[in-house]
Short mmCIF file of N, CA and C in Angstrom, two decimals:
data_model
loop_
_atom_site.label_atom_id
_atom_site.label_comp_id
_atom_site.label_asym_id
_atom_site.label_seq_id
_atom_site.Cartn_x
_atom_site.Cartn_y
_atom_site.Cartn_z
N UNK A 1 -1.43 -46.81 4.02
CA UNK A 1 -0.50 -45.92 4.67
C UNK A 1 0.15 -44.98 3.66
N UNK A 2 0.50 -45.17 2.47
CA UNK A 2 0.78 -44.66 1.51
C UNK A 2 -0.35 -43.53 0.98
N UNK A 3 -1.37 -44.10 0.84
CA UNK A 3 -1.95 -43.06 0.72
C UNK A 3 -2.57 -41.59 1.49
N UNK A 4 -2.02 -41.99 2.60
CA UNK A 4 -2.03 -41.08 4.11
C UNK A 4 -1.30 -40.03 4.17
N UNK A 5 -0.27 -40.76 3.14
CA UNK A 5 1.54 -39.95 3.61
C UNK A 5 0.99 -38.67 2.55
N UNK A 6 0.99 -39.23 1.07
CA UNK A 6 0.74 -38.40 0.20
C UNK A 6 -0.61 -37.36 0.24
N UNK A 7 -1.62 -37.72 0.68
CA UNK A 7 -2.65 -36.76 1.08
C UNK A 7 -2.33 -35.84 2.34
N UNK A 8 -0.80 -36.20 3.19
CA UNK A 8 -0.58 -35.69 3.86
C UNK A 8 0.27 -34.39 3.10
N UNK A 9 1.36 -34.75 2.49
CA UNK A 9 1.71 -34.11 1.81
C UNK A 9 1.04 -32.80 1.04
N UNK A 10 0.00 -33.62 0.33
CA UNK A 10 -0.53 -32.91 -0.74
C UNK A 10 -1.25 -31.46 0.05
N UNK A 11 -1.80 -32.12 1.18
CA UNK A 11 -2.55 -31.02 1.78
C UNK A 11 -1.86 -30.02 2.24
N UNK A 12 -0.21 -30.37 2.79
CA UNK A 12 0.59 -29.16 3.36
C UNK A 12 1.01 -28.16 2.29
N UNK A 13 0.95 -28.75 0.69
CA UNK A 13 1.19 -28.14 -0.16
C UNK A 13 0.12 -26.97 -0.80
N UNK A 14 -0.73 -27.40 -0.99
CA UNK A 14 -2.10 -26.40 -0.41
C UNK A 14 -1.92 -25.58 0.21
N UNK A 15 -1.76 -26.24 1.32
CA UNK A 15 -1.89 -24.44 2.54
C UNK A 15 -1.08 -23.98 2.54
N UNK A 16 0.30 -24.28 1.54
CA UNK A 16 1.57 -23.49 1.72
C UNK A 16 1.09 -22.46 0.38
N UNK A 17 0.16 -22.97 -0.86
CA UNK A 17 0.17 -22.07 -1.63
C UNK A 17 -1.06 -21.24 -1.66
N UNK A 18 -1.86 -21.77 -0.14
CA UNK A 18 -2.92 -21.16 -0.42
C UNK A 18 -2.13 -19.54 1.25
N UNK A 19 -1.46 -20.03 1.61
CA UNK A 19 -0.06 -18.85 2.13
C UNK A 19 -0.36 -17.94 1.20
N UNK A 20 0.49 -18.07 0.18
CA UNK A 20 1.49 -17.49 -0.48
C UNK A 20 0.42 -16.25 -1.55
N UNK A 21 -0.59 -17.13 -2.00
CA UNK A 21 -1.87 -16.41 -2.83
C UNK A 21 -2.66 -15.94 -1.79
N UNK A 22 -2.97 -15.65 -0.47
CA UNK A 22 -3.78 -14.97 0.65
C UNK A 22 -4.06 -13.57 0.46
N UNK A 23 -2.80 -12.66 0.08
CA UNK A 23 -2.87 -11.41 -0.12
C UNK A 23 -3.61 -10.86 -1.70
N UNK A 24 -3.53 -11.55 -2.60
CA UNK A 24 -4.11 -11.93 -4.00
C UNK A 24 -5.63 -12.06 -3.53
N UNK A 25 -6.08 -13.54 -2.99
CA UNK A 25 -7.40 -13.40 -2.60
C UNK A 25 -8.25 -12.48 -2.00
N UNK A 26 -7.47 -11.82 -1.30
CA UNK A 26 -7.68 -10.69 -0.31
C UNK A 26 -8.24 -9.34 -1.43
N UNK A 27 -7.09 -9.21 -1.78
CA UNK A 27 -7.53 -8.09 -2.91
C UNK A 27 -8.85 -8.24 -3.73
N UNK A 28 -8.68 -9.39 -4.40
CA UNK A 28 -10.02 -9.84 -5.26
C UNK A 28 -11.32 -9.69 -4.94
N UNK A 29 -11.31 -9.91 -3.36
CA UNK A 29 -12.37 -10.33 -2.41
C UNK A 29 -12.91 -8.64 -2.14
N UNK A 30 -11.87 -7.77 -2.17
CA UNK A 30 -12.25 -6.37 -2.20
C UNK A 30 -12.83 -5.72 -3.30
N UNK A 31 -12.14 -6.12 -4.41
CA UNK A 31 -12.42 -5.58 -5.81
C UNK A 31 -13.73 -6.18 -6.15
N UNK A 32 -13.84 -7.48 -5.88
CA UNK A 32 -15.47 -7.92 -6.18
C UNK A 32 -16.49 -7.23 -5.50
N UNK A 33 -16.05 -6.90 -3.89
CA UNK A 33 -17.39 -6.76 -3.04
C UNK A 33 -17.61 -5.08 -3.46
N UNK A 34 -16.55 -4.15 -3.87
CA UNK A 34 -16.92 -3.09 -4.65
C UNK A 34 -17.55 -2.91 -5.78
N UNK A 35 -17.84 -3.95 -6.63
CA UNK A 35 -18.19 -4.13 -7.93
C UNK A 35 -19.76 -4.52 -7.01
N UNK A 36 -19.73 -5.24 -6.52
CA UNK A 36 -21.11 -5.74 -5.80
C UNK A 36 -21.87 -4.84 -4.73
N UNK A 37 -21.38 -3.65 -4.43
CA UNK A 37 -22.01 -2.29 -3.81
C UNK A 37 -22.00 -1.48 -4.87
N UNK A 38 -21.67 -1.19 -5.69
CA UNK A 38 -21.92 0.04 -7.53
C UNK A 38 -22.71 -0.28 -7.92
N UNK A 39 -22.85 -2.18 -8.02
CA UNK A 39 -24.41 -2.48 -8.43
C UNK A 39 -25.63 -2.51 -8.08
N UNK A 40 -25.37 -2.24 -6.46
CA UNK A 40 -26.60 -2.70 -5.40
C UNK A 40 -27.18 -1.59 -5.57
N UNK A 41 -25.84 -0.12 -5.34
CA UNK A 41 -26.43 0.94 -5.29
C UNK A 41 -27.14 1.61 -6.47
N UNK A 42 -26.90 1.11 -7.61
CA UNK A 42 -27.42 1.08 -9.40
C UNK A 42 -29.11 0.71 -9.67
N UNK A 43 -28.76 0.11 -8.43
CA UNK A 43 -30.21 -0.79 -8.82
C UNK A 43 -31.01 -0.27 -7.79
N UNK A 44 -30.71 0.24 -6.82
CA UNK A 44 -31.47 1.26 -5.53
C UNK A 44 -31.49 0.39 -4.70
N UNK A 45 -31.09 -0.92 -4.74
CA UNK A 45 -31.08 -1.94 -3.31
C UNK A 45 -29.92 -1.43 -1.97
N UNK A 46 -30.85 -1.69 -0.83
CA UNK A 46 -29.42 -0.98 0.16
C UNK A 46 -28.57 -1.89 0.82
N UNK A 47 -27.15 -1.87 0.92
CA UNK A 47 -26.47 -2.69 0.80
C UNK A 47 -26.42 -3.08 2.26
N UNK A 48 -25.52 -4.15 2.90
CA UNK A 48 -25.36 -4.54 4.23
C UNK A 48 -24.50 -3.47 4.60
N UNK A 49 -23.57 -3.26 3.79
CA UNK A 49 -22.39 -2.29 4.83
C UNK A 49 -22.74 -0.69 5.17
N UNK A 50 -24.18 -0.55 3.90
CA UNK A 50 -24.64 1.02 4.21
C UNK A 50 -24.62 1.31 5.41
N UNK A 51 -24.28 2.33 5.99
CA UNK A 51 -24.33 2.88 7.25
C UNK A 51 -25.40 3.97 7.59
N UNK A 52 -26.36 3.64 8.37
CA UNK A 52 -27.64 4.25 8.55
C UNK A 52 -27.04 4.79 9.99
N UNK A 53 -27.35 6.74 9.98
CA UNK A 53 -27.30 6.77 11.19
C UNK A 53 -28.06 6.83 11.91
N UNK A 54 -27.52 6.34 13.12
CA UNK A 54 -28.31 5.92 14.24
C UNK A 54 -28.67 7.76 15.16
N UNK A 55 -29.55 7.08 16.50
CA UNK A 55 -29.43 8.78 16.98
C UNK A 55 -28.26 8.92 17.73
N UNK A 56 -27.66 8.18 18.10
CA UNK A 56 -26.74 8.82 19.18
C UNK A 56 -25.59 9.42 17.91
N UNK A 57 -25.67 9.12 16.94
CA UNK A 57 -24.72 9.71 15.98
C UNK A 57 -25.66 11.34 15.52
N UNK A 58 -26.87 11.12 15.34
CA UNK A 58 -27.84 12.38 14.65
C UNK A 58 -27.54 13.04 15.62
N UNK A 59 -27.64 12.96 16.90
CA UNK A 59 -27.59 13.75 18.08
C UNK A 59 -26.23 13.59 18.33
N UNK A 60 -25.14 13.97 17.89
CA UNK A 60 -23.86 14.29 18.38
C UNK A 60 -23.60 15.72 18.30
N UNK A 61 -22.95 16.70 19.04
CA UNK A 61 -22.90 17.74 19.47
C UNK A 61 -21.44 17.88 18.21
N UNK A 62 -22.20 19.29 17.92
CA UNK A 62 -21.00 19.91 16.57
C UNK A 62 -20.24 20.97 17.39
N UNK A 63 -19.17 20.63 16.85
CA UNK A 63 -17.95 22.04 17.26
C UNK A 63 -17.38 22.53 16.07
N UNK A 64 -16.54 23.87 16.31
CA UNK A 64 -16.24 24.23 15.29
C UNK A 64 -14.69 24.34 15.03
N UNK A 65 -14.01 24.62 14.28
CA UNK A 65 -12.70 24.20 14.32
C UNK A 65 -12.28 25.92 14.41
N UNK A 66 -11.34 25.87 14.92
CA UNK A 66 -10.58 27.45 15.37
C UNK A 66 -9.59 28.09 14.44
N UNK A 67 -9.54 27.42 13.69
CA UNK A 67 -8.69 27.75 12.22
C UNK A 67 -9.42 28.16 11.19
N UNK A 68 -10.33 27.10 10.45
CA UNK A 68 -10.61 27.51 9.81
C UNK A 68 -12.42 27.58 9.51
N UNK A 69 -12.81 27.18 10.75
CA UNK A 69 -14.04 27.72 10.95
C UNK A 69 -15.11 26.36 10.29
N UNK A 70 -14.43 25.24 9.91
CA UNK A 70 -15.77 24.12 9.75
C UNK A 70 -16.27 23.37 11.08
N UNK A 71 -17.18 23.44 10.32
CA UNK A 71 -18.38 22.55 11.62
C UNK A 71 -17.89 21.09 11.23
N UNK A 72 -18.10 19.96 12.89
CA UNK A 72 -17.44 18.88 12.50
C UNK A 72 -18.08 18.23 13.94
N UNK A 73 -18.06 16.65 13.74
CA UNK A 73 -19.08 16.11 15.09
C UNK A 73 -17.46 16.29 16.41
N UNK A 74 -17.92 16.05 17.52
CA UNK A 74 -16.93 16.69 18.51
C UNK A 74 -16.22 15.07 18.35
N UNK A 75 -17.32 14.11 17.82
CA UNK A 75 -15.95 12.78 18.25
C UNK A 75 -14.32 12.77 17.05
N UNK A 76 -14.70 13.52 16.43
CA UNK A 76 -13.88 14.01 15.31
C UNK A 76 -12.68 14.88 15.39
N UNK A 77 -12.91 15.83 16.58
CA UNK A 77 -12.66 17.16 16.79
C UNK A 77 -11.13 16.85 17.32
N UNK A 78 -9.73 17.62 16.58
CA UNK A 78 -8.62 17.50 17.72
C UNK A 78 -8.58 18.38 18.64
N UNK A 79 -8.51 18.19 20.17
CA UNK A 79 -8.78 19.39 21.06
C UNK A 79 -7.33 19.15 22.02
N UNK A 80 -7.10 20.62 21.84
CA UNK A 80 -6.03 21.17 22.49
C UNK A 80 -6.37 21.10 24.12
N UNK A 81 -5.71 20.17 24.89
CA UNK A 81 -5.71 20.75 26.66
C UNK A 81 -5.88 21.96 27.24
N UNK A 82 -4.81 22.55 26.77
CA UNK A 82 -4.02 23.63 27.26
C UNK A 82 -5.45 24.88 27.34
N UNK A 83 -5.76 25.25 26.20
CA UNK A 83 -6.66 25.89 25.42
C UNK A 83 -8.37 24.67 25.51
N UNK A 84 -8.90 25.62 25.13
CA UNK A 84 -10.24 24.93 24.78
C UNK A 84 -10.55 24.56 23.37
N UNK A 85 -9.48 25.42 22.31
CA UNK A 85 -9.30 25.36 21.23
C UNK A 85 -9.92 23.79 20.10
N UNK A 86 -10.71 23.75 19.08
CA UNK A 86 -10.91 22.16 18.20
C UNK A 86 -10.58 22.62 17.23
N UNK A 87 -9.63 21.57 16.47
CA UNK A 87 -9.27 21.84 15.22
C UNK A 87 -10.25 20.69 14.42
N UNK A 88 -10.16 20.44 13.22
CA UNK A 88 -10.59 19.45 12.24
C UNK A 88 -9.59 18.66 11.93
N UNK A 89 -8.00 19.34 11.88
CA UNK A 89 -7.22 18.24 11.16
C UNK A 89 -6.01 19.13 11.52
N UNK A 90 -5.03 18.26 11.50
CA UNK A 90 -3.43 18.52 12.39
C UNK A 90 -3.01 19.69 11.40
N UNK A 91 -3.23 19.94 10.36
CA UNK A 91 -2.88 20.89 9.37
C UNK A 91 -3.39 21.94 10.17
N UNK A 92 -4.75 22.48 9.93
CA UNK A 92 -5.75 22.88 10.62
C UNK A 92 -4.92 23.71 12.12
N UNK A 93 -4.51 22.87 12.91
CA UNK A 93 -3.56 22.73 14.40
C UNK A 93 -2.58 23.54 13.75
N UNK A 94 -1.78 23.24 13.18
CA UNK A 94 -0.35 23.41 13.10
C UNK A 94 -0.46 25.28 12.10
N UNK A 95 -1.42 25.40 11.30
CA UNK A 95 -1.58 26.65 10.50
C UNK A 95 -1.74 27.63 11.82
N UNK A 96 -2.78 27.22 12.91
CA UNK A 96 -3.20 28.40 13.79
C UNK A 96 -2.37 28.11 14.44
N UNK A 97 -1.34 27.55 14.90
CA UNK A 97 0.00 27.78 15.83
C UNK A 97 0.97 28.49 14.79
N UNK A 98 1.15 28.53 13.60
CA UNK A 98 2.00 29.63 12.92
C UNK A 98 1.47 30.90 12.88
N UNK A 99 0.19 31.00 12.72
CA UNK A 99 -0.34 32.46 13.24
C UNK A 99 -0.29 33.01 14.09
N UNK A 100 -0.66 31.98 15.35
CA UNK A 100 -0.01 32.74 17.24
C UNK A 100 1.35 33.28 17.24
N UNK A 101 2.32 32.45 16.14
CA UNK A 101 3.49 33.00 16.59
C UNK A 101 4.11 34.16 15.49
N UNK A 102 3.07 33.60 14.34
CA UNK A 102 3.73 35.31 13.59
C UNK A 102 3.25 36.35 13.96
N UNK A 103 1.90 36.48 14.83
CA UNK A 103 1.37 37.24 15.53
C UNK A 103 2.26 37.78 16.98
N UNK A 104 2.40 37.26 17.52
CA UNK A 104 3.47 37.38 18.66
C UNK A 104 5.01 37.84 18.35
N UNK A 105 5.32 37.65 16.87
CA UNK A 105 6.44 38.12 16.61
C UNK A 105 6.31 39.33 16.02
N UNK A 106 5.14 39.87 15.42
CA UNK A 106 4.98 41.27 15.57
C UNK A 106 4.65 42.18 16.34
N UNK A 107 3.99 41.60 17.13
CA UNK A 107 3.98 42.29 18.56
C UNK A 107 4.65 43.00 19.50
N UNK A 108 5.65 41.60 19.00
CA UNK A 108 6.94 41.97 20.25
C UNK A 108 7.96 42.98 18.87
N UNK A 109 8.31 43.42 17.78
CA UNK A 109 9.01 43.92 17.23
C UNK A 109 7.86 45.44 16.86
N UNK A 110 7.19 45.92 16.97
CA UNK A 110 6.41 47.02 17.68
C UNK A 110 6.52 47.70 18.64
#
């Protein structure tokens, strides 16, 4: 019974420090499996996580962004309701809404 108590013990002590080091392992577990894709790819072997595209990705329909004019797949695309308008990126959005309105503010002072 004694030895029950203490292996009981011992084990809660474990998982309390294997708690506490989780985020540590975690990291490591990243830093290795990057060290272990630099090499795969070094050596020309292709790795599990390579991402081969498939067709429904080859065949995705490109749009273009209204700002600043890059091509980009449409699942990517931010699209305005209002407008038919696709941007690439909220920057992108937010630059061609300062143009509508410095545009509109010369307009109207004309």
């Amino acid at each position: 019974m004694k030895y029950l108590i203490v292996a009981a013990v011992l084990g809660v002590l474990l998982f309390l420090l294997y708690l506490r080091l989780r985020p540590y392992i975690r990291a490591a577990r990243r830093v290795l499996g990057v060290f272990r894709e630099a090499r795969a790819m070094s050596t020309g072997r292709e790795t599990a996580n390579a991402a081969r595209p498939n067709r429904a990705d080859a065949a995705e329909r490109l749009v273009r962004c209204a700002s600043c004019g890059t091509w980009l797949p449409a699942s990517r695309a931010l699209m305005l309701r209002a407008t038919s308008s696709t941007f690439c990126s909220h920057a992108c959005m937010e630059r061609s809404a300062g143009a509508e309105s410095a545009r509109r503010a010369s307009g109207s002072q004309h």
